[in-house]
Coordinates of C-alpha atoms in Angstrom, one line a residue:
Chain A
M1 CA -11.5 79.8 -64.6
N2 CA -10.5 83.5 -65.0
D3 CA -9.3 85.6 -61.9
G4 CA -12.8 86.9 -61.3
E5 CA -14.2 83.3 -61.3
F6 CA -11.4 82.0 -58.9
Q7 CA -12.1 85.0 -56.5
A8 CA -15.7 84.1 -56.5
Y9 CA -14.7 80.5 -55.9
L10 CA -12.5 81.4 -53.0
A11 CA -15.6 83.2 -51.3
E12 CA -17.9 80.2 -52.0
V13 CA -15.6 77.8 -50.2
K14 CA -15.0 80.4 -47.3
G15 CA -18.9 80.6 -46.9
K16 CA -19.5 76.6 -47.1
V17 CA -17.1 76.1 -44.4
E18 CA -18.1 78.9 -42.2
K19 CA -21.6 78.0 -42.5
E20 CA -21.1 74.9 -40.5
F21 CA -19.5 76.4 -37.5
P22 CA -22.6 77.3 -35.7
A23 CA -23.7 73.6 -35.7
I24 CA -20.3 72.4 -34.5
V25 CA -19.7 74.9 -31.7
S26 CA -22.9 76.8 -30.7
G27 CA -24.8 73.6 -30.1
L28 CA -22.5 72.1 -27.7
S29 CA -23.8 71.0 -24.3
S30 CA -21.0 72.9 -22.7
P31 CA -20.3 76.0 -20.2
K32 CA -21.4 78.9 -22.1
T33 CA -17.9 80.7 -21.8
L34 CA -16.2 77.8 -23.2
I35 CA -18.5 78.0 -26.4
E36 CA -17.9 81.7 -26.6
S37 CA -14.2 81.3 -26.3
M38 CA -14.1 78.6 -29.2
N39 CA -16.4 80.3 -31.3
Y40 CA -14.6 83.9 -31.1
S41 CA -11.3 82.3 -32.6
L42 CA -13.1 79.9 -35.1
T43 CA -15.2 82.7 -36.6
A44 CA -12.3 85.3 -36.7
G45 CA -11.8 85.0 -40.3
G46 CA -8.8 84.1 -42.2
K47 CA -8.5 82.8 -45.9
R48 CA -9.6 79.3 -45.1
I49 CA -6.7 78.1 -47.5
R50 CA -6.8 74.6 -45.8
P51 CA -10.5 73.9 -46.7
L52 CA -9.9 75.2 -50.1
L53 CA -7.0 72.7 -50.8
I54 CA -9.5 69.8 -49.7
F55 CA -12.3 71.1 -51.9
A56 CA -10.0 71.7 -54.9
T57 CA -8.4 68.4 -54.7
L58 CA -11.7 66.7 -54.6
R59 CA -12.7 68.7 -57.7
A60 CA -9.5 67.6 -59.5
F61 CA -10.9 64.2 -59.1
G62 CA -14.5 65.1 -60.3
K63 CA -15.8 64.7 -57.0
E64 CA -18.4 67.1 -55.0
E65 CA -17.1 69.2 -52.6
E66 CA -19.7 68.3 -50.0
I67 CA -17.6 65.1 -49.3
G68 CA -14.9 67.2 -47.9
I69 CA -17.1 69.4 -45.5
P70 CA -16.4 67.6 -42.1
A71 CA -12.4 67.3 -43.0
A72 CA -12.6 71.0 -43.9
C73 CA -14.4 71.8 -40.6
A74 CA -11.7 69.6 -38.7
V75 CA -8.7 71.0 -40.0
E76 CA -10.0 74.8 -39.3
M77 CA -10.5 73.7 -35.8
I78 CA -7.1 72.5 -35.6
H79 CA -5.5 75.4 -37.3
T80 CA -7.5 77.8 -35.0
Y81 CA -6.5 75.7 -31.9
S82 CA -2.9 76.1 -32.9
L83 CA -3.2 80.0 -33.2
I84 CA -4.8 80.4 -29.9
H85 CA -2.0 78.4 -28.1
D86 CA 0.8 80.2 -30.3
D87 CA -0.6 83.6 -29.2
L88 CA -0.3 82.6 -25.3
P89 CA 1.7 85.0 -23.0
S90 CA 4.3 81.9 -22.5
M91 CA 4.6 81.3 -26.5
D92 CA 4.4 84.1 -28.8
D93 CA 2.7 86.5 -26.5
D94 CA 0.6 88.3 -29.1
D95 CA -2.2 90.7 -28.4
L96 CA -3.6 91.0 -31.9
R97 CA -4.5 88.4 -34.4
R98 CA -6.4 89.4 -37.6
G99 CA -6.9 92.9 -36.1
K100 CA -8.7 91.6 -33.2
P101 CA -7.5 91.1 -29.5
T102 CA -6.3 87.4 -29.3
N103 CA -8.3 84.9 -27.4
H104 CA -6.5 85.0 -23.9
K105 CA -6.8 88.8 -24.0
V106 CA -10.6 88.5 -24.2
F107 CA -11.2 85.3 -22.2
G108 CA -8.3 84.9 -20.0
E109 CA -5.1 82.5 -20.3
A110 CA -6.7 79.5 -18.8
M111 CA -10.0 79.6 -20.9
A112 CA -7.5 80.1 -24.0
I113 CA -5.8 77.1 -23.3
L114 CA -9.1 75.0 -22.6
A115 CA -10.7 76.4 -25.8
G116 CA -7.7 75.3 -27.7
D117 CA -7.9 71.8 -26.0
A118 CA -11.6 71.6 -26.9
L119 CA -11.3 72.7 -30.6
L120 CA -8.3 70.1 -31.0
T121 CA -10.2 67.2 -29.4
N122 CA -13.5 67.9 -31.0
S123 CA -12.0 68.3 -34.5
F124 CA -11.5 64.4 -34.3
Q125 CA -15.2 63.9 -33.7
V126 CA -16.1 66.1 -36.5
L127 CA -13.8 64.1 -38.8
A128 CA -14.9 60.7 -37.6
Q129 CA -18.6 61.5 -37.7
A130 CA -18.6 62.6 -41.2
R131 CA -21.7 61.3 -42.9
H132 CA -21.8 60.7 -46.6
P133 CA -22.6 57.6 -48.7
D134 CA -19.3 57.7 -50.5
V135 CA -17.2 58.1 -47.3
S136 CA -16.2 54.7 -45.9
D137 CA -15.2 53.7 -42.4
S138 CA -11.9 53.1 -43.4
M139 CA -11.6 56.5 -45.2
K140 CA -12.5 58.1 -42.1
L141 CA -10.1 56.1 -40.2
R142 CA -7.2 57.1 -42.5
L143 CA -8.2 60.6 -42.2
V144 CA -8.1 60.5 -38.4
I145 CA -4.6 58.8 -38.6
E146 CA -3.3 61.4 -41.0
L147 CA -4.8 64.3 -39.3
S148 CA -3.1 63.3 -35.8
K149 CA 0.2 62.6 -37.5
A150 CA -0.1 65.9 -39.4
A151 CA -1.0 67.9 -36.3
G152 CA 0.9 65.9 -33.5
A153 CA 4.6 65.5 -32.2
E154 CA 5.8 64.4 -35.7
G155 CA 4.0 67.3 -37.3
M156 CA 2.8 70.8 -36.3
V157 CA 3.5 70.6 -32.5
G158 CA 7.0 69.2 -33.2
G159 CA 7.5 72.1 -35.6
Q160 CA 6.3 74.6 -33.1
V161 CA 8.8 73.3 -30.7
A162 CA 11.6 73.5 -33.1
D163 CA 10.5 77.0 -34.0
M164 CA 10.5 78.1 -30.4
E165 CA 13.9 76.6 -30.0
G166 CA 15.4 78.2 -32.8
E167 CA 14.4 81.7 -31.9
Q168 CA 17.1 84.2 -31.7
K169 CA 19.6 81.7 -33.1
K170 CA 20.9 81.6 -36.5
L171 CA 19.4 78.5 -38.3
S172 CA 20.7 76.7 -41.3
L173 CA 18.6 76.4 -44.5
E174 CA 18.1 72.8 -43.3
E175 CA 16.8 73.6 -39.9
L176 CA 14.6 76.4 -41.5
E177 CA 12.9 74.0 -43.7
Y178 CA 12.5 71.6 -40.9
I179 CA 10.5 74.1 -39.0
H180 CA 8.3 74.9 -42.0
K181 CA 7.7 71.5 -43.3
N182 CA 6.3 70.5 -39.7
K183 CA 4.9 73.7 -38.4
T184 CA 2.9 74.5 -41.6
G185 CA 3.6 72.4 -44.3
K186 CA 2.2 68.9 -42.9
L187 CA -1.2 70.3 -42.2
L188 CA -1.4 71.8 -45.7
S189 CA -0.3 68.5 -47.0
F190 CA -3.1 66.8 -44.9
C191 CA -5.4 68.6 -46.7
V192 CA -4.5 67.7 -50.1
K193 CA -4.0 63.9 -48.9
A194 CA -7.5 64.1 -47.5
G195 CA -9.0 65.4 -50.7
A196 CA -7.3 62.5 -52.5
I197 CA -8.4 59.9 -49.8
L198 CA -12.0 61.1 -50.1
A199 CA -11.8 60.8 -53.7
D200 CA -10.4 57.2 -53.5
A201 CA -7.3 58.5 -55.5
P202 CA -4.9 55.7 -56.8
E203 CA -1.5 55.3 -55.1
A204 CA 0.5 56.9 -57.9
Q205 CA -1.5 60.1 -57.9
M206 CA -1.3 60.3 -54.1
E207 CA 2.5 60.5 -54.5
Q208 CA 2.5 63.2 -57.0
L209 CA 0.2 65.1 -54.8
S210 CA 2.1 64.5 -51.8
E211 CA 5.2 66.0 -53.6
F212 CA 2.9 68.9 -54.9
S213 CA 1.8 69.7 -51.4
T214 CA 5.4 69.7 -50.0
H215 CA 6.5 72.5 -52.5
L216 CA 3.2 74.3 -52.2
G217 CA 3.8 74.5 -48.3
L218 CA 7.3 75.8 -48.6
A219 CA 6.1 78.3 -51.3
F220 CA 3.5 79.4 -48.8
Q221 CA 6.1 80.0 -45.9
I222 CA 8.5 81.6 -48.2
R223 CA 5.8 84.1 -49.6
D224 CA 4.9 84.7 -45.7
D225 CA 8.6 85.7 -45.0
I226 CA 8.5 88.0 -47.9
L227 CA 5.5 89.7 -47.0
D228 CA 6.9 90.3 -43.6
I229 CA 9.3 92.5 -45.3
E230 CA 7.6 93.8 -48.3
G231 CA 4.0 93.4 -47.3
N232 CA 1.3 96.1 -46.5
E233 CA 0.2 96.4 -42.9
E234 CA -3.1 97.1 -43.8
Q235 CA -3.7 94.1 -46.2
L236 CA -1.8 91.9 -43.9
G237 CA -3.8 92.7 -40.9
K238 CA -0.6 92.5 -38.8
P239 CA 2.5 94.8 -38.4
V240 CA 5.3 94.0 -40.9
G241 CA 8.9 93.7 -39.7
S242 CA 8.3 91.6 -36.8
D243 CA 10.8 88.8 -37.9
T244 CA 13.4 91.2 -38.6
E245 CA 12.9 92.9 -35.1
N246 CA 12.7 89.4 -33.4
E247 CA 16.1 88.3 -35.3
K248 CA 14.2 85.3 -36.6
T249 CA 15.7 83.3 -39.4
T250 CA 13.7 83.7 -42.5
Y251 CA 14.3 82.9 -46.2
P252 CA 15.1 86.7 -47.1
A253 CA 17.5 86.9 -44.2
L254 CA 19.4 83.6 -44.8
L255 CA 19.6 84.0 -48.6
G256 CA 18.8 87.6 -49.6
M257 CA 15.5 88.9 -50.9
E258 CA 16.3 88.1 -54.7
A259 CA 17.4 84.4 -53.9
A260 CA 14.2 84.0 -51.8
K261 CA 12.1 85.2 -54.6
E262 CA 13.8 82.8 -56.8
K263 CA 13.2 80.0 -54.3
L264 CA 9.5 80.7 -54.1
R265 CA 9.3 80.6 -58.1
F266 CA 11.2 77.3 -58.0
H267 CA 8.6 75.8 -55.5
I268 CA 5.8 77.2 -57.2
E269 CA 7.0 75.7 -60.7
K270 CA 7.8 72.2 -59.0
A271 CA 4.4 72.2 -57.6
K272 CA 2.6 72.9 -61.0
Q273 CA 4.8 70.2 -62.6
C274 CA 3.7 67.7 -60.0
L275 CA 0.2 68.7 -61.0
R276 CA 0.6 68.2 -64.5
N277 CA 2.0 64.7 -63.9
A278 CA -0.6 63.6 -61.8
N279 CA -3.0 63.6 -64.6
I280 CA -5.9 65.1 -63.0
Q281 CA -8.3 68.1 -63.6
H282 CA -5.9 70.4 -62.0
E283 CA -7.2 73.9 -63.1
I284 CA -8.1 75.1 -59.6
L285 CA -5.1 73.5 -57.7
E286 CA -2.9 75.5 -60.3
K287 CA -4.7 78.8 -59.5
I288 CA -4.0 78.0 -55.9
C289 CA -0.5 77.9 -56.7
T290 CA -0.3 81.2 -58.3
Y291 CA -2.5 82.6 -55.6
I292 CA -0.2 81.6 -53.1
E293 CA 2.8 82.9 -55.1
K294 CA 1.2 86.5 -55.4
R295 CA -0.8 86.7 -52.1
N296 CA -0.7 89.9 -50.3
S297 CA -2.4 88.7 -47.0
Chain B
M1 CA -9.8 36.2 -7.0
N2 CA -8.8 37.2 -3.4
D3 CA -7.0 40.5 -2.5
G4 CA -3.7 39.3 -3.2
E5 CA -4.6 38.2 -6.5
F6 CA -6.2 41.5 -7.4
Q7 CA -3.1 43.4 -6.3
A8 CA -1.3 41.1 -8.5
Y9 CA -3.7 42.1 -11.3
L10 CA -3.3 45.6 -10.7
A11 CA 0.6 45.4 -11.1
E12 CA 0.0 43.4 -14.2
V13 CA -2.2 45.8 -15.9
K14 CA 0.0 48.8 -15.0
G15 CA 3.0 46.9 -16.5
K16 CA 1.2 46.1 -19.6
V17 CA 0.4 49.5 -20.5
E18 CA 3.7 51.2 -19.2
K19 CA 5.7 48.6 -21.6
E20 CA 3.9 50.3 -24.3
F21 CA 5.0 53.9 -23.6
P22 CA 8.6 53.7 -25.1
A23 CA 7.4 52.7 -28.3
I24 CA 4.8 55.4 -28.4
V25 CA 6.8 58.4 -27.4
S26 CA 10.7 57.5 -27.6
G27 CA 10.3 56.5 -31.1
L28 CA 8.8 59.7 -32.3
S29 CA 10.7 61.6 -35.0
S30 CA 10.4 64.9 -33.2
P31 CA 12.5 67.5 -31.4
K32 CA 14.2 65.8 -28.2
T33 CA 13.0 68.2 -25.6
L34 CA 9.3 67.6 -26.8
I35 CA 9.8 63.8 -26.5
E36 CA 11.6 64.1 -22.9
S37 CA 8.9 66.4 -21.8
M38 CA 5.8 63.9 -23.1
N39 CA 7.7 61.1 -21.7
Y40 CA 8.3 62.7 -18.2
S41 CA 4.7 63.0 -17.5
L42 CA 3.3 59.9 -19.2
T43 CA 5.9 57.8 -17.2
A44 CA 5.2 59.5 -13.9
G45 CA 3.3 56.8 -12.5
G46 CA -0.1 56.7 -11.2
K47 CA -2.5 54.0 -10.6
R48 CA -3.6 53.3 -14.3
I49 CA -7.3 53.1 -13.2
R50 CA -8.5 53.9 -16.7
P51 CA -6.6 51.0 -18.3
L52 CA -7.7 48.9 -15.8
L53 CA -11.3 49.5 -16.5
I54 CA -10.7 48.8 -20.2
F55 CA -8.9 45.4 -19.5
A56 CA -11.6 44.5 -16.7
T57 CA -14.5 45.1 -19.0
L58 CA -12.9 42.8 -21.8
R59 CA -12.4 40.3 -19.5
A60 CA -16.0 40.5 -18.0
F61 CA -16.7 39.4 -21.9
G62 CA -14.3 36.8 -22.0
K63 CA -12.1 38.7 -24.3
E64 CA -8.0 38.9 -24.2
E65 CA -6.9 42.4 -22.7
E66 CA -4.3 42.6 -25.7
I67 CA -7.3 43.8 -27.7
G68 CA -7.6 46.8 -25.4
I69 CA -3.9 48.0 -25.2
P70 CA -4.1 50.7 -27.7
A71 CA -7.2 52.1 -26.2
A72 CA -5.5 51.9 -22.8
C73 CA -2.4 53.7 -24.0
A74 CA -4.5 56.5 -25.8
V75 CA -6.7 57.0 -22.7
E76 CA -3.3 57.5 -20.3
M77 CA -2.1 59.7 -23.0
I78 CA -5.3 62.0 -22.6
H79 CA -5.3 61.7 -18.9
T80 CA -1.6 62.8 -18.8
Y81 CA -2.1 65.7 -20.9
S82 CA -5.0 66.8 -18.7
L83 CA -2.9 66.7 -15.6
I84 CA 0.0 68.6 -17.3
H85 CA -2.6 71.6 -18.7
D86 CA -4.4 71.4 -15.2
D87 CA -1.1 72.1 -13.2
L88 CA -0.1 75.2 -15.4
P89 CA 0.5 78.5 -13.6
S90 CA -2.7 80.0 -15.3
M91 CA -4.8 77.1 -14.2
D92 CA -4.3 75.3 -10.8
D93 CA -0.5 76.7 -10.7
D94 CA 0.9 73.2 -9.0
D95 CA 4.4 72.7 -8.3
L96 CA 4.3 69.0 -7.4
R97 CA 2.5 65.9 -8.9
R98 CA 2.8 62.4 -7.4
G99 CA 5.9 63.9 -5.3
K100 CA 7.6 65.2 -8.6
P101 CA 8.1 68.6 -9.9
T102 CA 5.1 69.3 -12.4
N103 CA 5.9 69.5 -16.2
H104 CA 6.3 73.1 -16.5
K105 CA 8.5 73.4 -13.5
V106 CA 10.9 71.1 -15.4
F107 CA 10.4 72.1 -19.0
G108 CA 8.8 75.5 -18.9
E109 CA 5.4 76.7 -19.5
A110 CA 5.5 76.7 -23.4
M111 CA 6.9 73.2 -23.6
A112 CA 4.4 71.9 -21.2
I113 CA 1.4 73.2 -23.1
L114 CA 2.9 71.8 -26.3
A115 CA 3.7 68.4 -24.6
G116 CA 0.1 68.2 -23.5
D117 CA -1.1 69.1 -27.1
A118 CA 1.3 66.5 -28.7
L119 CA -0.1 63.9 -26.1
L120 CA -3.6 64.9 -26.8
T121 CA -3.3 64.9 -30.7
N122 CA -1.2 61.5 -30.9
S123 CA -3.7 59.7 -28.5
F124 CA -5.9 59.6 -31.6
Q125 CA -3.3 58.2 -33.7
V126 CA -2.6 55.3 -31.2
L127 CA -6.1 54.7 -31.0
A128 CA -6.9 54.7 -34.8
Q129 CA -3.9 52.6 -35.6
A130 CA -4.8 49.6 -33.3
R131 CA -3.9 46.4 -34.9
H132 CA -5.7 43.3 -33.9
P133 CA -7.7 40.9 -36.1
D134 CA -10.8 41.2 -33.9
V135 CA -10.9 44.9 -34.1
S136 CA -12.7 46.2 -37.1
D137 CA -12.3 49.8 -38.6
S138 CA -15.9 50.5 -37.5
M139 CA -15.1 49.6 -33.7
K140 CA -12.0 51.8 -34.1
L141 CA -13.8 54.6 -35.5
R142 CA -16.6 54.5 -32.7
L143 CA -13.8 54.6 -30.1
V144 CA -12.3 57.8 -31.7
I145 CA -15.9 59.3 -31.7
E146 CA -16.5 58.3 -28.0
L147 CA -13.0 59.5 -27.0
S148 CA -13.4 63.0 -28.4
K149 CA -16.8 63.2 -27.0
A150 CA -15.5 62.3 -23.5
A151 CA -12.4 64.3 -23.5
G152 CA -13.5 67.3 -25.4
A153 CA -16.0 70.4 -24.8
E154 CA -19.1 68.2 -23.8
G155 CA -16.8 66.2 -21.5
M156 CA -13.6 66.7 -19.5
V157 CA -12.8 69.9 -20.9
G158 CA -16.4 71.2 -20.2
G159 CA -16.0 69.9 -16.8
Q160 CA -12.6 71.6 -16.2
V161 CA -14.2 75.1 -17.3
A162 CA -17.1 74.6 -15.1
D163 CA -14.7 73.6 -12.2
M164 CA -12.5 76.7 -12.7
E165 CA -15.8 78.9 -12.9
G166 CA -17.0 77.2 -9.7
E167 CA -14.1 77.9 -7.6
Q168 CA -14.4 80.1 -4.5
K169 CA -18.2 79.8 -5.1
K170 CA -20.6 77.8 -3.1
L171 CA -22.1 75.2 -5.5
S172 CA -25.2 73.3 -5.3
L173 CA -25.1 69.4 -5.3
E174 CA -26.3 69.6 -9.0
E175 CA -23.4 71.8 -10.0
L176 CA -21.1 69.9 -8.2
E177 CA -22.3 66.6 -9.9
Y178 CA -22.1 68.3 -13.3
I179 CA -18.5 69.2 -12.7
H180 CA -17.4 65.6 -11.7
K181 CA -19.4 63.8 -14.2
N182 CA -17.6 65.9 -16.9
K183 CA -14.2 66.4 -15.6
T184 CA -13.5 63.0 -14.6
G185 CA -16.5 60.8 -15.0
K186 CA -16.9 60.7 -18.9
L187 CA -13.2 59.5 -19.4
L188 CA -13.8 56.8 -16.8
S189 CA -17.0 55.7 -18.6
F190 CA -15.3 55.8 -21.9
C191 CA -12.9 53.2 -20.5
V192 CA -15.8 50.8 -19.8
K193 CA -17.5 51.6 -23.1
A194 CA -14.3 51.1 -25.0
G195 CA -14.0 47.6 -23.4
A196 CA -17.4 46.9 -24.4
I197 CA -17.3 48.1 -27.9
L198 CA -14.2 46.1 -28.4
A199 CA -15.8 43.0 -27.0
D200 CA -18.7 43.9 -29.4
A201 CA -21.2 43.7 -26.5
P202 CA -25.0 43.8 -27.2
E203 CA -26.7 47.1 -26.7
A204 CA -28.5 46.0 -23.4
Q205 CA -25.4 45.1 -21.8
M206 CA -23.7 48.4 -23.0
E207 CA -26.6 50.4 -21.2
Q208 CA -26.0 48.5 -17.9
L209 CA -22.3 49.3 -18.1
S210 CA -22.8 52.9 -19.0
E211 CA -24.9 53.2 -15.8
F212 CA -22.3 51.3 -13.8
S213 CA -19.5 53.5 -15.0
T214 CA -21.5 56.7 -14.1
H215 CA -21.8 55.4 -10.4
L216 CA -18.2 54.4 -10.3
G217 CA -17.1 57.7 -11.3
L218 CA -19.1 59.5 -8.9
A219 CA -17.9 57.1 -6.3
F220 CA -14.4 57.7 -7.2
Q221 CA -14.7 61.6 -7.0
I222 CA -16.6 61.5 -3.7
R223 CA -13.5 59.1 -2.4
D224 CA -11.3 61.7 -3.7
D225 CA -13.2 64.5 -1.6
I226 CA -12.8 62.2 1.5
L227 CA -9.2 61.5 1.0
D228 CA -8.5 65.3 1.0
I229 CA -9.8 65.4 4.6
E230 CA -9.0 61.9 6.1
G231 CA -6.2 60.9 3.9
N232 CA -2.6 60.4 4.5
E233 CA -0.2 62.7 2.9
E234 CA 2.6 60.2 2.3
Q235 CA 0.2 57.5 0.8
L236 CA -1.5 60.3 -1.6
G237 CA 1.8 61.7 -2.6
K238 CA 0.2 65.2 -2.2
P239 CA -0.7 67.5 0.6
V240 CA -4.3 67.0 2.3
G241 CA -6.5 69.9 3.2
S242 CA -6.1 71.8 -0.1
D243 CA -9.8 71.5 -0.9
T244 CA -10.7 73.5 2.4
E245 CA -7.9 75.7 2.0
N246 CA -9.0 76.9 -1.5
E247 CA -12.7 76.8 -0.4
K248 CA -13.6 74.4 -2.8
T249 CA -17.0 72.8 -2.8
T250 CA -16.8 69.0 -2.1
Y251 CA -19.2 66.3 -1.2
P252 CA -18.1 66.5 2.5
A253 CA -18.2 70.3 2.5
L254 CA -21.8 70.2 1.1
L255 CA -23.4 67.5 2.8
G256 CA -21.3 66.9 5.9
M257 CA -18.7 63.8 6.4
E258 CA -21.1 61.2 7.2
A259 CA -23.7 61.8 4.6
A260 CA -20.7 62.0 2.1
K261 CA -19.7 58.6 3.1
E262 CA -23.1 57.3 2.8
K263 CA -23.4 58.7 -0.7
L264 CA -20.1 57.0 -1.5
R265 CA -21.6 53.7 -0.2
F266 CA -24.7 54.3 -2.3
H267 CA -23.1 54.8 -5.6
I268 CA -20.8 51.6 -5.1
E269 CA -23.7 49.7 -4.2
K270 CA -25.6 51.0 -7.4
A271 CA -22.6 50.1 -9.4
K272 CA -22.5 46.7 -8.3
Q273 CA -26.2 46.2 -8.9
C274 CA -25.6 47.1 -12.7
L275 CA -22.8 44.6 -12.8
R276 CA -25.0 41.7 -11.4
N277 CA -28.1 42.8 -14.1
A278 CA -25.5 43.0 -17.0
N279 CA -25.0 39.2 -16.7
I280 CA -21.3 39.3 -17.5
Q281 CA -18.3 37.8 -15.8
H282 CA -18.1 40.6 -13.3
E283 CA -15.7 39.6 -10.8
I284 CA -12.7 41.9 -11.6
L285 CA -14.9 44.8 -12.1
E286 CA -16.8 44.3 -8.8
K287 CA -13.3 44.1 -7.1
I288 CA -12.6 47.7 -8.6
C289 CA -15.7 48.8 -7.1
T290 CA -14.3 47.8 -3.6
Y291 CA -11.1 49.2 -4.5
I292 CA -12.3 52.6 -5.6
E293 CA -14.6 52.7 -2.3
K294 CA -11.6 51.9 0.0
R295 CA -8.7 53.3 -1.8
N296 CA -6.1 55.4 0.2
S297 CA -4.3 56.9 -2.6

């Protein structure tokens, strides 16, 4: 798979997931404004990296991507709700997201909270109602458990709390890694695990993939921190320099830019090593590593 | 079962559910403040009517209550999150709940939103991780689907949006019933359905119980509206007259007090009829009907 083919694959994945959203949201028997508010943020774009990880992991086990569509939609619903709530005035108080006004700017604060709540709640329905002959009840149940762990108090929400409490305070590297492992890492890891569960992967490969996804998640975050300094506002769709302005602890702030870049390369190399050890068809997953290492948005 | 025995049963149910909370929340590997905030609202008391409905339905099929404990905890977590979010400044802006400061008054708005998010997310983990030899994976999966439906965009959240949009507007009886069926009714109905699913009840009995719970839910809400006018502040733990003050459409406001009371009796009678038709050991469920009809808090 060359770079052009990989870009085409990214676009294909995005299309496959976004094609499902109308059926998930627009068809709801719910008040119209709620549907509009959910839909506004769910369809606001984004790289759809989480679905990509689910699909690429399925591919690595020679499985068709269709198996992972409900999980991919569920995880995008969770990711979207977390952005809506993070942007609220009492949280990060952001007016823009991906170049568009944030949900509460358009629909008001109360509706934004409720749209987030609904996306979160309904994601479990989407996940549990997956219909594919290769997906058993016990697999779906494992996905529900893993998603709630990854997104809840011991995962994403816990990380968000730690991030909030760590603001304007100089954090240690250990504290910084705790935040990122939880706030973004665990949901990314869920995606890889979901692919492996749906592919009925053996335990040994699960472990390699779990280690892979931890390194990938940290790399993802370090790249994010670097982009906030060296990135291009237009490509990013958001202003650069906000971390420095808010005196946030980041990898470059803590380690210096060169060491941060070294750390990025380290985690990418480790992630690729895990892939080679896992003995799977890892071509696309490896491409994703490089993509995350080099991404500009 | 006489009234004294029923009161003892209520206390027993409350104890059984509340005994589980420390293991669910305090044991979490999460930032301390998040755990405190979740715990503060989860253990703030309440009648635990939802667990009561799960347990009483299991009893009606001759099943032990232990089977329903995870579902009972999950539904209390969902109910608690909904109260935390409803009380927020951008929603109902309430300072007191059950005589105690509301969550955001103690922990701040951001933490209250996140504690609600975590309770909601983790409720699915609690539900899906139920361990009892009589509870199959397929039962747990049905519970996950039913809970997300009842609590999400087509249930509780949808009802809350409709309620919000209907404020300070004169609603028709139909609009009022839509709000209540969704905002409170569907979660109450979930409890009865959860008991029936866990008892492996046949379809015909499920249908009778579904009708039963719809009537019970409406009766619950009409009694709520009546209590806001005729209730005793001390017994209720909240000020009376707030609906009138906020010009909220209620059953007494729409129909007059006598007709509202008549409607309450009607739904209670219908609920009891469904119980008789269901051909189950309905003694406790019938007691619950009377309890809801006469409750003062």
